[in-house]
Short mmCIF file of C-alpha atoms in Angstrom, two decimals:
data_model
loop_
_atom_site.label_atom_id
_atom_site.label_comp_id
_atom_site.label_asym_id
_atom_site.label_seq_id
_atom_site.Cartn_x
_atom_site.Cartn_y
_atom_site.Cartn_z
CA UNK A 231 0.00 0.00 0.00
CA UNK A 232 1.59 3.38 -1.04
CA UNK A 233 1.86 5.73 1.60
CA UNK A 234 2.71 9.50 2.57
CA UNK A 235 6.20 10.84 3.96
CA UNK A 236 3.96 10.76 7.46
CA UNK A 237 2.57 7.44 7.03
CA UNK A 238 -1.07 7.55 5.94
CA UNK A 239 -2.46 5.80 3.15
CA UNK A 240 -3.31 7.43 0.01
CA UNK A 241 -6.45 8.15 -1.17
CA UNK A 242 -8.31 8.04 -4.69
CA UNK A 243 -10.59 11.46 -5.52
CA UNK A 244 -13.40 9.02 -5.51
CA UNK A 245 -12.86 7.27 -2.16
CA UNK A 246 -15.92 7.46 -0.09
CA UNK A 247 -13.69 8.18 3.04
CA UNK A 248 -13.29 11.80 1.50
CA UNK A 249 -16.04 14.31 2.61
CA UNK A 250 -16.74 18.57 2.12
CA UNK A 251 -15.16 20.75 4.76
CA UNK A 252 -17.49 23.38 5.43
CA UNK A 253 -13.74 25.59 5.60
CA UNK A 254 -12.46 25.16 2.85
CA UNK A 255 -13.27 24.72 -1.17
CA UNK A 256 -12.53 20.94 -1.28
CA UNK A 257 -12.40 17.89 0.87
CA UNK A 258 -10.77 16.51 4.05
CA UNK A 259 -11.23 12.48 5.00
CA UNK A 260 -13.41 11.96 7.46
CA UNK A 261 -13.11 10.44 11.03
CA UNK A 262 -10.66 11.75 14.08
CA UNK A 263 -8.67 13.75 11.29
CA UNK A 264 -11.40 15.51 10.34
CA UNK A 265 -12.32 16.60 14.25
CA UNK A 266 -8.57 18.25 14.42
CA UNK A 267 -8.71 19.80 11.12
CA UNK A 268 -12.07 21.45 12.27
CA UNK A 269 -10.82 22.12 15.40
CA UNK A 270 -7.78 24.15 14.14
CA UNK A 271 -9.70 26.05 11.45
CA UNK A 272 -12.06 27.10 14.09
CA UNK A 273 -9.27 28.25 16.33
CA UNK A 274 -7.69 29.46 13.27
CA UNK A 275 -10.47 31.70 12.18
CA UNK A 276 -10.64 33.14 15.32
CA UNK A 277 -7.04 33.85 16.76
CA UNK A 278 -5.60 34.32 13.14
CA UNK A 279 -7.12 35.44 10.54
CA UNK A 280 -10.77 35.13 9.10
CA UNK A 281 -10.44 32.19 6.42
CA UNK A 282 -11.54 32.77 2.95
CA UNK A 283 -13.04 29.44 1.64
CA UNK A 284 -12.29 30.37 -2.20
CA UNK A 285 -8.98 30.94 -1.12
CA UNK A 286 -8.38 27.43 1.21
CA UNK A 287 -7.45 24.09 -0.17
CA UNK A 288 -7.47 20.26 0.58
CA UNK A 289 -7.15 16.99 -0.56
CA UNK A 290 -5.57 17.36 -3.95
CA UNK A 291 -3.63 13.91 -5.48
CA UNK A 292 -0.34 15.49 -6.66
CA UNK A 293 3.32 15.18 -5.86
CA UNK A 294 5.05 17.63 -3.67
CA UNK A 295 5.47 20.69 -5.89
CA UNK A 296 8.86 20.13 -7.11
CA UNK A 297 9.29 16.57 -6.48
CA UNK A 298 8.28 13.98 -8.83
CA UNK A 299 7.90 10.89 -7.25
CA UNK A 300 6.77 11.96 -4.06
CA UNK A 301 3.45 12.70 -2.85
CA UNK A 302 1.69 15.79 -1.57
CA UNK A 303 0.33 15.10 2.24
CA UNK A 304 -2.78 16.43 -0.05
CA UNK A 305 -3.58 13.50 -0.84
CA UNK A 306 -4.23 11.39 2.13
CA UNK A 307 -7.08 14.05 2.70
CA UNK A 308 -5.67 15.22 5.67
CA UNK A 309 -3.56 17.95 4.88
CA UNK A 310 -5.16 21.65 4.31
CA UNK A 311 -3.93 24.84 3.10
CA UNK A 312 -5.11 27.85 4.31
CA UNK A 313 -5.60 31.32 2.83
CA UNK A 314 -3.34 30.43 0.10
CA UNK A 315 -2.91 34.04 -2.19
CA UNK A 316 -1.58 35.64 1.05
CA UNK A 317 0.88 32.88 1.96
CA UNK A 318 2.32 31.39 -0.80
CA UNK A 319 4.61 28.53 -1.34
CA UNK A 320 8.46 29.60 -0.25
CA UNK A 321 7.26 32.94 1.10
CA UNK A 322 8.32 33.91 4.83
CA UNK A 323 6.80 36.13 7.44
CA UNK A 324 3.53 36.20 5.89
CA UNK A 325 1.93 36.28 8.98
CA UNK A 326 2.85 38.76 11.98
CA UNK A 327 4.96 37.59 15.11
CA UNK A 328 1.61 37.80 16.92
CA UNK A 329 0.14 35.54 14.49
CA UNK A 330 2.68 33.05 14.43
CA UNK A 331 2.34 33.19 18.31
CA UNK A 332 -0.90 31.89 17.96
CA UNK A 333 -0.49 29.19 15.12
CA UNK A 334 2.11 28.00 17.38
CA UNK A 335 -0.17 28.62 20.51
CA UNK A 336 -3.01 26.05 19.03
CA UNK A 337 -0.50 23.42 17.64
CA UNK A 338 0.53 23.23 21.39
CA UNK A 339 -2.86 22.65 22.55
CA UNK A 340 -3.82 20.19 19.37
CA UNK A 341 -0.40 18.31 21.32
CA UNK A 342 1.84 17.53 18.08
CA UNK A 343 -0.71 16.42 15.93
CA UNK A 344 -0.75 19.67 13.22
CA UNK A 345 2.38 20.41 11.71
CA UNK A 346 2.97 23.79 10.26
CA UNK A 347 4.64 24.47 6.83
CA UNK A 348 5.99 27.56 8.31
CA UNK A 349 8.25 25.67 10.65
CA UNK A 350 9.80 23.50 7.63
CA UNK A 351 13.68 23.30 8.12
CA UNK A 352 13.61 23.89 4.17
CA UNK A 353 11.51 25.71 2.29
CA UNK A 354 8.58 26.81 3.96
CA UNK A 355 4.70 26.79 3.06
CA UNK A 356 3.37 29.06 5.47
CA UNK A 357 -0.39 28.48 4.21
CA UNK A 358 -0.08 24.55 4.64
CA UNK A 359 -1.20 22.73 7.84
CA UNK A 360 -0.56 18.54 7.75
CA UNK A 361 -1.76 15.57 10.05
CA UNK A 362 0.97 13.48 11.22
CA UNK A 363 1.91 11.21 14.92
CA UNK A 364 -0.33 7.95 13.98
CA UNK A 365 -4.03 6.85 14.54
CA UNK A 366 -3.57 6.42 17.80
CA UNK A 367 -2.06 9.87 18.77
CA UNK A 368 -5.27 11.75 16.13
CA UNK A 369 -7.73 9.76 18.33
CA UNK A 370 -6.64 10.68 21.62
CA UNK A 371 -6.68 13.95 20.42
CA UNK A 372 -9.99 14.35 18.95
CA UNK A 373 -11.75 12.39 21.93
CA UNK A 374 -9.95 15.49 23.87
CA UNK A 375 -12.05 17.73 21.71
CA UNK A 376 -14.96 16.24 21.54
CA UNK A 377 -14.91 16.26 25.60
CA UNK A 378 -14.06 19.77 25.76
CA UNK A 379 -10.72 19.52 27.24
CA UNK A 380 -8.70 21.13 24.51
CA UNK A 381 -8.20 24.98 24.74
CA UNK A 382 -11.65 27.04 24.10
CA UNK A 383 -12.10 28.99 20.86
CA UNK A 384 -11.32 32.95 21.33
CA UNK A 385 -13.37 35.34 18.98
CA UNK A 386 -11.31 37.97 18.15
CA UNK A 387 -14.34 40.10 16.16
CA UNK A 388 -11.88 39.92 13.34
CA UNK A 389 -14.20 39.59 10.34
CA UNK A 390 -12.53 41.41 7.55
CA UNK A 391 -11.55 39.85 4.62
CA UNK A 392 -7.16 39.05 4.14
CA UNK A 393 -5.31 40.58 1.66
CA UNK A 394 -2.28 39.68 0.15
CA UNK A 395 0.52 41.21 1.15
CA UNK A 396 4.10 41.94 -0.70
CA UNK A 397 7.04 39.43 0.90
CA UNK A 398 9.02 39.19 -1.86
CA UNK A 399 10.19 40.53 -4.78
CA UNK A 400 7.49 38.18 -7.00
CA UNK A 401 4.37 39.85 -7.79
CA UNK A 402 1.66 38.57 -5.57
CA UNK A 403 -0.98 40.33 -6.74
CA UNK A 404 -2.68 42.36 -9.78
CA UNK A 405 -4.87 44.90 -10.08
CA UNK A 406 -8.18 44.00 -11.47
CA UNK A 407 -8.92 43.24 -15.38
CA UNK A 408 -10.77 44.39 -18.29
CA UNK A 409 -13.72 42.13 -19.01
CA UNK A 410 -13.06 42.10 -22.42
CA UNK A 411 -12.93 38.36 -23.40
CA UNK A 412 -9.57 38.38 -24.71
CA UNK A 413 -7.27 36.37 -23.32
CA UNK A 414 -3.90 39.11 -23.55
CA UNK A 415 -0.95 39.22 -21.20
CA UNK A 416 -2.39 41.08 -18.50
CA UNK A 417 -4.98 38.22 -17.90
CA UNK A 418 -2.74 35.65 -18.53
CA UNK A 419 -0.28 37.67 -15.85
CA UNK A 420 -3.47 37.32 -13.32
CA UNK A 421 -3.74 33.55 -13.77
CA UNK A 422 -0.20 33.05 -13.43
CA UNK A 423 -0.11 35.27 -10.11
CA UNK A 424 -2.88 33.38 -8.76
CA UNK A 425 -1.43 30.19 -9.65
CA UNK A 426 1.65 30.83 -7.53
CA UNK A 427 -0.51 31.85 -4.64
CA UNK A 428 -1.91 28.96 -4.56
CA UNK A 429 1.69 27.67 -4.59
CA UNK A 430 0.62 25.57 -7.66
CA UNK A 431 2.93 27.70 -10.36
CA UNK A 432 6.93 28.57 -9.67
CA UNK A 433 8.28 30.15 -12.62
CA UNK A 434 8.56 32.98 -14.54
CA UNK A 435 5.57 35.38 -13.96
CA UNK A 436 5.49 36.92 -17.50
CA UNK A 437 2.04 37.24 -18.99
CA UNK A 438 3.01 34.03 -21.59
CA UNK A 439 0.83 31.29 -20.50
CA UNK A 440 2.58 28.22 -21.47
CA UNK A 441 2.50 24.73 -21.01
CA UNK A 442 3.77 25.33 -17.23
CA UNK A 443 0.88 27.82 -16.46
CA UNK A 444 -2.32 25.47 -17.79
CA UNK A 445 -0.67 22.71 -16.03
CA UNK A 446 -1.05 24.74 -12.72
CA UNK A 447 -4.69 25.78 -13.54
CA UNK A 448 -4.94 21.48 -14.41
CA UNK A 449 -4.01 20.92 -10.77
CA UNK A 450 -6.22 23.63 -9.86
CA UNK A 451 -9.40 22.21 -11.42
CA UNK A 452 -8.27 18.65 -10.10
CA UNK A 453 -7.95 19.72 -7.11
CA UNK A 454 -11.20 21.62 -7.09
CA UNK A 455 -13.08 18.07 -8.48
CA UNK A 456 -13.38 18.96 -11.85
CA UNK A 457 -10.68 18.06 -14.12
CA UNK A 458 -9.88 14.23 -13.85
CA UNK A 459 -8.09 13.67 -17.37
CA UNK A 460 -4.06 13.94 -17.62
CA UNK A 461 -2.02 16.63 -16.73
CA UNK A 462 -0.26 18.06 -19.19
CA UNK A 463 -0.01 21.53 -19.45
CA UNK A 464 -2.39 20.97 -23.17
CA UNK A 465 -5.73 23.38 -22.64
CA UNK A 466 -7.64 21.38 -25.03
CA UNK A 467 -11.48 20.23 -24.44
CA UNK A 468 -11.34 18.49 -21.25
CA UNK A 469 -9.19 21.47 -19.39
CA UNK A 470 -11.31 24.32 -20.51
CA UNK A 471 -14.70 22.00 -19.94
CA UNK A 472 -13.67 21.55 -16.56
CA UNK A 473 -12.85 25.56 -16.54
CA UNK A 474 -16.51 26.43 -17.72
CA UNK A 475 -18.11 23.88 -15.68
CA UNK A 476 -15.94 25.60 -12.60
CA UNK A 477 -17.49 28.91 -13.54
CA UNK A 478 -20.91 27.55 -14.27
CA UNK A 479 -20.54 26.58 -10.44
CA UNK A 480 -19.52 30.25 -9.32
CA UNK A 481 -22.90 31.57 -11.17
CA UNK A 482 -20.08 33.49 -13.81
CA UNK A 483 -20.88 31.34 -16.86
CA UNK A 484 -24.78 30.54 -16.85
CA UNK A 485 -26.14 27.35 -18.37
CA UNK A 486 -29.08 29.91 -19.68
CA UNK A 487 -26.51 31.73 -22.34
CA UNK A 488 -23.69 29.46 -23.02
CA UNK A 489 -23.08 25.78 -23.01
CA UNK A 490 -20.49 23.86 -21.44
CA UNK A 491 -18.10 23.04 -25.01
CA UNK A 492 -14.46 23.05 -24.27
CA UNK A 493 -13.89 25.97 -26.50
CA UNK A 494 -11.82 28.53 -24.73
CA UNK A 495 -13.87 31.65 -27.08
CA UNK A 496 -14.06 35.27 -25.76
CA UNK A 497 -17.57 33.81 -23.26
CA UNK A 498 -14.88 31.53 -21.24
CA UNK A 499 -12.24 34.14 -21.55
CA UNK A 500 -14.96 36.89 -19.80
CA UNK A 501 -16.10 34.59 -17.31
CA UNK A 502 -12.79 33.27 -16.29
CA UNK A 503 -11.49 37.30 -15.65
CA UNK A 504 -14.67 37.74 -13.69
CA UNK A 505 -13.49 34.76 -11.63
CA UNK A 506 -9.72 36.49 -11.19
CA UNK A 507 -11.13 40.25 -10.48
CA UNK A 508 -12.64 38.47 -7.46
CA UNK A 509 -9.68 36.85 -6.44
CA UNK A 510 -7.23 39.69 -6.15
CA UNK A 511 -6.75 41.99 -3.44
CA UNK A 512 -8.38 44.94 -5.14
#
């Protein structure tokens, strides 16, 4: 049985042990896991920062981004990634000292069952938040929570919306687009700078969406449950059907005017920059 770097079993994106996470846009698998994941968002939420759903992530089957061969906690379904734009993949101090304090102040109390991207010897992944210490360690600790004995949840009244903020010299953000249908390097710009927020996209940010670009957005709509075919980097039929139906979802691409037909046309194109202008910090 083929396993993670921490020991649990990989999952398929149709195994039944996979279920929504009212957090996040995706899925976390179910059981004690699932209790501590909630747990920590909650906390999270609260003590942190509000969470933005469209902007949080789960289980995803991929490799670790740069490694071929070796897969993403993602895909045991009990790894999630938080607010992703504003803490991208390889960026440091994303988050203030005093909100550091507190990631590290609820990993205490969850008692070495969350590990933190942002306290990777190597390169860090401050938005990233993985299950590891066994079974029997995740069920002692969710029994705690489910008894009330773990630390209470602390509203901080905190309810405005994150926004990405510079902590590098890569862009990591863009101002908002003309809804024009055309597909030029400004848009294609946006999609790339979205892409590495997501920490799905690490190369040149240049407004020339190649191969390496539509195979982040692939691993997007995978991730996301809606593009199952190979990927390849290739945004033929299947790619830009799982795009539409994506936006279909979001209420940007309405069965009532256009149909769901792979063709990437100036309808997708308009839709898909309505999508980005809401994704940006604008």
């Amino acid at each position: 049985m083929a396993v993670s770097r921490l020991g649990w079993d990989l999952l398929e994106p149709s195994s039944s042990r996979l279920v929504s996470f009212k957090w996040i846009t995706g899925k976390v698998r179910k059981g004690d896991g699932e209790v501590i994941l909630d747990y920590l968002c909650q906390r999270f939420n609260s003590e942190v920062e509000p969470i933005v759903k469209a902007w949080s992530w789960g289980y995803a089957k991929r490799d670790v981004r740069e490694a071929a061969g070796i897969p993403s906690e993602h895909q045991t379904g009990w790894a999630i990634d938080l607010n992703a734009p504003i803490h991208g993949l390889g960026l440091v101090d994303t988050f203030s000292r005093s909100d550091e304090s507190a990631i590290h102040r609820i990993l205490k109390d969850l008692d070495g069952s969350v590990r933190w991207g942002g306290d990777y010897a190597g390169r860090k992944d401050e938005m990233h938040f993985e299950l590891q210490g066994g079974l029997a360690n995740l069920k002692r600790v969710a029994d705690e929570i489910r008894a009330g004995q773990v630390g209470e949840v602390k509203p901080t009244g905190n309810t405005s919306k994150p926004k990405p903020k510079p902590s590098s010299k890569r862009p990591t953000d863009y101002a908002n687009l003309a809804t024009d249908g055309v597909f030029g390097d400004k848009s294609q710009r946006a999609v790339q700078i979205l892409m590495s927020q997501l920490g799905l996209y690490e190369r040149a940010i240049d407004g020339d969406a190649g191969r390496y670009t539509w195979k982040a957005v692939q691993t997007w709509l995978h991730g996301l449950g809606y593009y199952q075919r190979a990927i390849d980097g290739k945004p033929g039929y299947y790619t830009i059907a799982a795009l539409q139906q994506f936006l279909r979802k979001k209420g940007l691409y309405p069965a009532s005017k256009w149909r769901v037909d792979g063709d990437f046309g100036p309808a997708t194109v308009e839709a898909f920059q309505r999508y980005l202008n809401g994704q940006n910090g604008q």
